[in-house]
CSV table of C-alpha atoms in Angstrom, one decimal:
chain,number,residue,atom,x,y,z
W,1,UNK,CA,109.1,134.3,132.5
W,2,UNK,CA,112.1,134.8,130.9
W,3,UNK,CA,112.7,135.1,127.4
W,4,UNK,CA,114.7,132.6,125.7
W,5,UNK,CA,117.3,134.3,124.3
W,6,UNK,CA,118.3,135.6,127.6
W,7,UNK,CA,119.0,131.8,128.8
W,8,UNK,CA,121.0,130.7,125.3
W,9,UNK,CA,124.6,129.4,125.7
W,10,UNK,CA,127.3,129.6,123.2
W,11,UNK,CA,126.7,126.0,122.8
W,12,UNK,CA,123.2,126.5,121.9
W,13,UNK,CA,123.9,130.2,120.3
W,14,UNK,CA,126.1,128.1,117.7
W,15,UNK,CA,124.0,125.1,117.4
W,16,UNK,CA,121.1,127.3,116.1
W,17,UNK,CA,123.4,129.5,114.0
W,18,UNK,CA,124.8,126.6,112.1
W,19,UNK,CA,121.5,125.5,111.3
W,20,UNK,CA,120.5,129.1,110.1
W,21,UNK,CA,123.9,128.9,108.0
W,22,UNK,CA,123.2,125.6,106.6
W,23,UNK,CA,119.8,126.7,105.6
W,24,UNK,CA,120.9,130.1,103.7
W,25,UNK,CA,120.0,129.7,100.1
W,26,UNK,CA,122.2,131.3,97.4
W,27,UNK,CA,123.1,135.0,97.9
W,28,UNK,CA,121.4,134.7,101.2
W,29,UNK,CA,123.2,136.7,104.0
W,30,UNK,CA,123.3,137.2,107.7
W,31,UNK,CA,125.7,139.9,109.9
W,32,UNK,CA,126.7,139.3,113.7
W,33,UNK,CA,127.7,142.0,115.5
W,34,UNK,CA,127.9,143.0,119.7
W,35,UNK,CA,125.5,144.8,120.8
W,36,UNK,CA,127.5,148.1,122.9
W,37,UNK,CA,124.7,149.9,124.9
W,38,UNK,CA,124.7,153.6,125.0
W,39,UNK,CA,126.1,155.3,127.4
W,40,UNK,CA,123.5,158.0,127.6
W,41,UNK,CA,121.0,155.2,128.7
W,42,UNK,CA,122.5,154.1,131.7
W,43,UNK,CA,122.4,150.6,131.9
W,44,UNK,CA,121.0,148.1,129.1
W,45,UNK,CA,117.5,146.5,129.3
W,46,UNK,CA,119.0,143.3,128.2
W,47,UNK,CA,121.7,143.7,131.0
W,48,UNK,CA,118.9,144.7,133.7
W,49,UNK,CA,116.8,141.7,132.3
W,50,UNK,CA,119.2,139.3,133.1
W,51,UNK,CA,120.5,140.7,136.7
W,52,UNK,CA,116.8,140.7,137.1
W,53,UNK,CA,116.3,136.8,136.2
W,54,UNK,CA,115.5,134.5,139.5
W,55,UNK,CA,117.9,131.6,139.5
W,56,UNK,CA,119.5,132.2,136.1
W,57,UNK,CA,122.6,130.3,135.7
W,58,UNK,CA,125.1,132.6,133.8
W,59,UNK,CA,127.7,131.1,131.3
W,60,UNK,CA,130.6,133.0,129.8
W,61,UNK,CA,133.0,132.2,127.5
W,62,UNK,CA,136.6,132.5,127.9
W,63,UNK,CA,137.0,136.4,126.9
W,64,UNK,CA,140.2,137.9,125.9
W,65,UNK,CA,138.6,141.4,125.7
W,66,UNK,CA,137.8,142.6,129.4
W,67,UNK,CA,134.4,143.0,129.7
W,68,UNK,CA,133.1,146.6,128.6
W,69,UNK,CA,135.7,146.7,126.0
W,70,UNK,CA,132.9,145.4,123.3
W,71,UNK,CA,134.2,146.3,119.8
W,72,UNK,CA,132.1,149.0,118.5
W,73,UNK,CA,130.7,148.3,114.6
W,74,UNK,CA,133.0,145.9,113.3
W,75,UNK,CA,130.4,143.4,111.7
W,76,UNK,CA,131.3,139.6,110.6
W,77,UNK,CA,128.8,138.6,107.2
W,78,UNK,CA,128.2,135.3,106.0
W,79,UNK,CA,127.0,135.0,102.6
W,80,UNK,CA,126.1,131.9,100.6
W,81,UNK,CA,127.4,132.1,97.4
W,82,UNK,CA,127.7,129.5,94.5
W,83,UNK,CA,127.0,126.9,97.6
W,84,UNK,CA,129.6,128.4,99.7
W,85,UNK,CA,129.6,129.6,103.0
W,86,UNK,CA,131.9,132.7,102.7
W,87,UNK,CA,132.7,135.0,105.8
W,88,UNK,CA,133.9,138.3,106.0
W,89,UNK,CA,134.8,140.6,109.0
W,90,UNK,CA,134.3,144.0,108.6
W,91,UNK,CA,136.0,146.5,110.4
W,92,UNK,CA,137.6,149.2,108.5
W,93,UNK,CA,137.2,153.0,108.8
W,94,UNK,CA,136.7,153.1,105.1
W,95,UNK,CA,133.6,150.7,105.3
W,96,UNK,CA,131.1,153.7,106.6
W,97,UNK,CA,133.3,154.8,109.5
W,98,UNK,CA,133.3,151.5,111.7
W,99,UNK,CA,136.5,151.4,113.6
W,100,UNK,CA,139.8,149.6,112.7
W,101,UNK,CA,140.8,146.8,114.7
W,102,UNK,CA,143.5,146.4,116.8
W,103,UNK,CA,146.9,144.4,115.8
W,104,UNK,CA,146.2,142.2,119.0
W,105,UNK,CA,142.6,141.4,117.6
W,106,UNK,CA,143.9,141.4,114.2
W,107,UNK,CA,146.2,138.5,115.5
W,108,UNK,CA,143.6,136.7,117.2
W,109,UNK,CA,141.3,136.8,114.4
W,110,UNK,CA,144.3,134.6,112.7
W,111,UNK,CA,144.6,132.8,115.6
W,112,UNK,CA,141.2,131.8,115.0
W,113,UNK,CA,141.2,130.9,112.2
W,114,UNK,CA,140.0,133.9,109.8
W,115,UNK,CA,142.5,134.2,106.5
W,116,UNK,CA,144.2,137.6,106.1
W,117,UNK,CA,143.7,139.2,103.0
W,118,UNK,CA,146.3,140.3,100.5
W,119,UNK,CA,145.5,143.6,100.1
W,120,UNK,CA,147.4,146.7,99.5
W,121,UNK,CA,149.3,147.7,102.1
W,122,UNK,CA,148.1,151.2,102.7
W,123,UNK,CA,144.4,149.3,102.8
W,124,UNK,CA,143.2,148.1,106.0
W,125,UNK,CA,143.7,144.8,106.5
W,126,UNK,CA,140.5,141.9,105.7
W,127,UNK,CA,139.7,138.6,106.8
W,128,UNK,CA,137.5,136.3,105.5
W,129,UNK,CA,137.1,132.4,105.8
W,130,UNK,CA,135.4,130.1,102.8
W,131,UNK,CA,133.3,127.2,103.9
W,132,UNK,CA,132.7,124.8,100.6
W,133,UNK,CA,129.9,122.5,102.4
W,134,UNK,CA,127.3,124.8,104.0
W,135,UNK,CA,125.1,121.6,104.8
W,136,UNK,CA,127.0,119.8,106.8
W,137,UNK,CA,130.4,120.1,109.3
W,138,UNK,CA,131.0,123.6,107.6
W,139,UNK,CA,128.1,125.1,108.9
W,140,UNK,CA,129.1,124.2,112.2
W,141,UNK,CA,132.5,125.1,112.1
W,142,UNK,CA,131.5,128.4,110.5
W,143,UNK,CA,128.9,129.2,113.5
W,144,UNK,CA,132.3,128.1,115.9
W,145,UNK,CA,134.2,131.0,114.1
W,146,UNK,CA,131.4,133.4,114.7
W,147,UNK,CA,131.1,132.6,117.9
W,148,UNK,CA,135.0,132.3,118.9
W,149,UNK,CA,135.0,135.4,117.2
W,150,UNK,CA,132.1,137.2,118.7
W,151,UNK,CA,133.1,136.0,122.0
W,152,UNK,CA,136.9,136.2,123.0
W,153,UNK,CA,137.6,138.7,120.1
W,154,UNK,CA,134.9,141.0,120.0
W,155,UNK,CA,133.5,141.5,123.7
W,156,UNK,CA,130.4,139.5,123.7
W,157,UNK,CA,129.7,138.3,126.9
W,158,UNK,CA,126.9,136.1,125.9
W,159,UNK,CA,125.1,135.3,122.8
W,160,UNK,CA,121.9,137.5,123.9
W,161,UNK,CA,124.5,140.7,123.5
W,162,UNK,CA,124.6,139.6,119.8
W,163,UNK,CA,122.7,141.3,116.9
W,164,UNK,CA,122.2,139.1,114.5
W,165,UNK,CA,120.3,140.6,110.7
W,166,UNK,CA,119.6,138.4,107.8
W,167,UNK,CA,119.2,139.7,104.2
W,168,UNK,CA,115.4,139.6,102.7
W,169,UNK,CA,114.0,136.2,101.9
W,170,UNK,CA,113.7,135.8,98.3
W,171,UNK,CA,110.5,134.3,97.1
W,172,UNK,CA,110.6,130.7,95.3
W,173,UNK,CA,110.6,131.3,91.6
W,174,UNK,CA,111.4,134.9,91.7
W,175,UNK,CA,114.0,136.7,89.7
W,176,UNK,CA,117.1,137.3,91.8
């Protein structure tokens, strides 16, 4: 049998990420990033998984980055904050030594949708998007971004090259 998130499509990848988004509660947070296998390991299990899956219909999204050309460490955070959705990329050599992007992905990251930043201009540059109704259409668009992003930005082929983390469940009624 194979698992399930070996079969998941963007469509459902972002379905079931805007209803994790929607139900983040405040300060609540959750990072995407693509999943690049080691080089020393030969192929990925993931990878050898799904070669190995009997009748698996495969589904890729329109890539701008050629395939192998994932984007090493650059991570995109959504927080909920104040009953916000806000996102951030991350990608900056000053954020522990992830890599920079590129002025083409940079561009396409606007292209997108993501907001540059105004910061200095010896600072690399940051992009983050604020969604102001985390219940409803906002979750959904957010999970579009991240997976536009992921996707043709990125080098995700699929959602199952995805590692997704979420920030520790806080306990009703517990100090914050």
């Amino acid at each position: 049998m194979t698992p399930d998130w070996l079969e998941e499509t963007w469509e459902g990848w972002t379905a079931r990420i805007a209803a994790e988004l929607g139900a983040l509660a405040d300060d609540d947070w959750m990072t995407f990033a693509v999943h690049v296998p080691s080089k020393a390991s030969g192929t990925d299990a993931a990878e050898a998984a799904k070669a190995a899956a009997p009748g698996r219909r495969r589904r890729r999204a329109a890539s701008t980055a050629p395939r192998g050309s994932a984007v090493r460490e650059v991570l995109l955070q959504v927080r909920r904050l104040e009953g916000m959705l806000a996102l951030e990329c991350v990608g900056d050599t000053e954020f522990e030594g992830l890599t920079e992007l590129s002025g083409a992905q940079q561009q396409s990251l606007s292209q997108l949708g993501w907001e540059l930043g105004s910061g200095r201009a010896e600072e690399p540059p940051t992009f983050s998007r604020i969604f102001d109704d985390p219940e409803g259409v906002a979750a959904e668009e957010a999970a579009r971004l991240l997976g536009s992003s992921l996707a043709e930005v990125l080098g995700a082929s699929d959602p199952g090259e995805v590692d997704v983390r979420r920030g520790p469940q806080k306990a009703p009624g517990r100090g914050r």
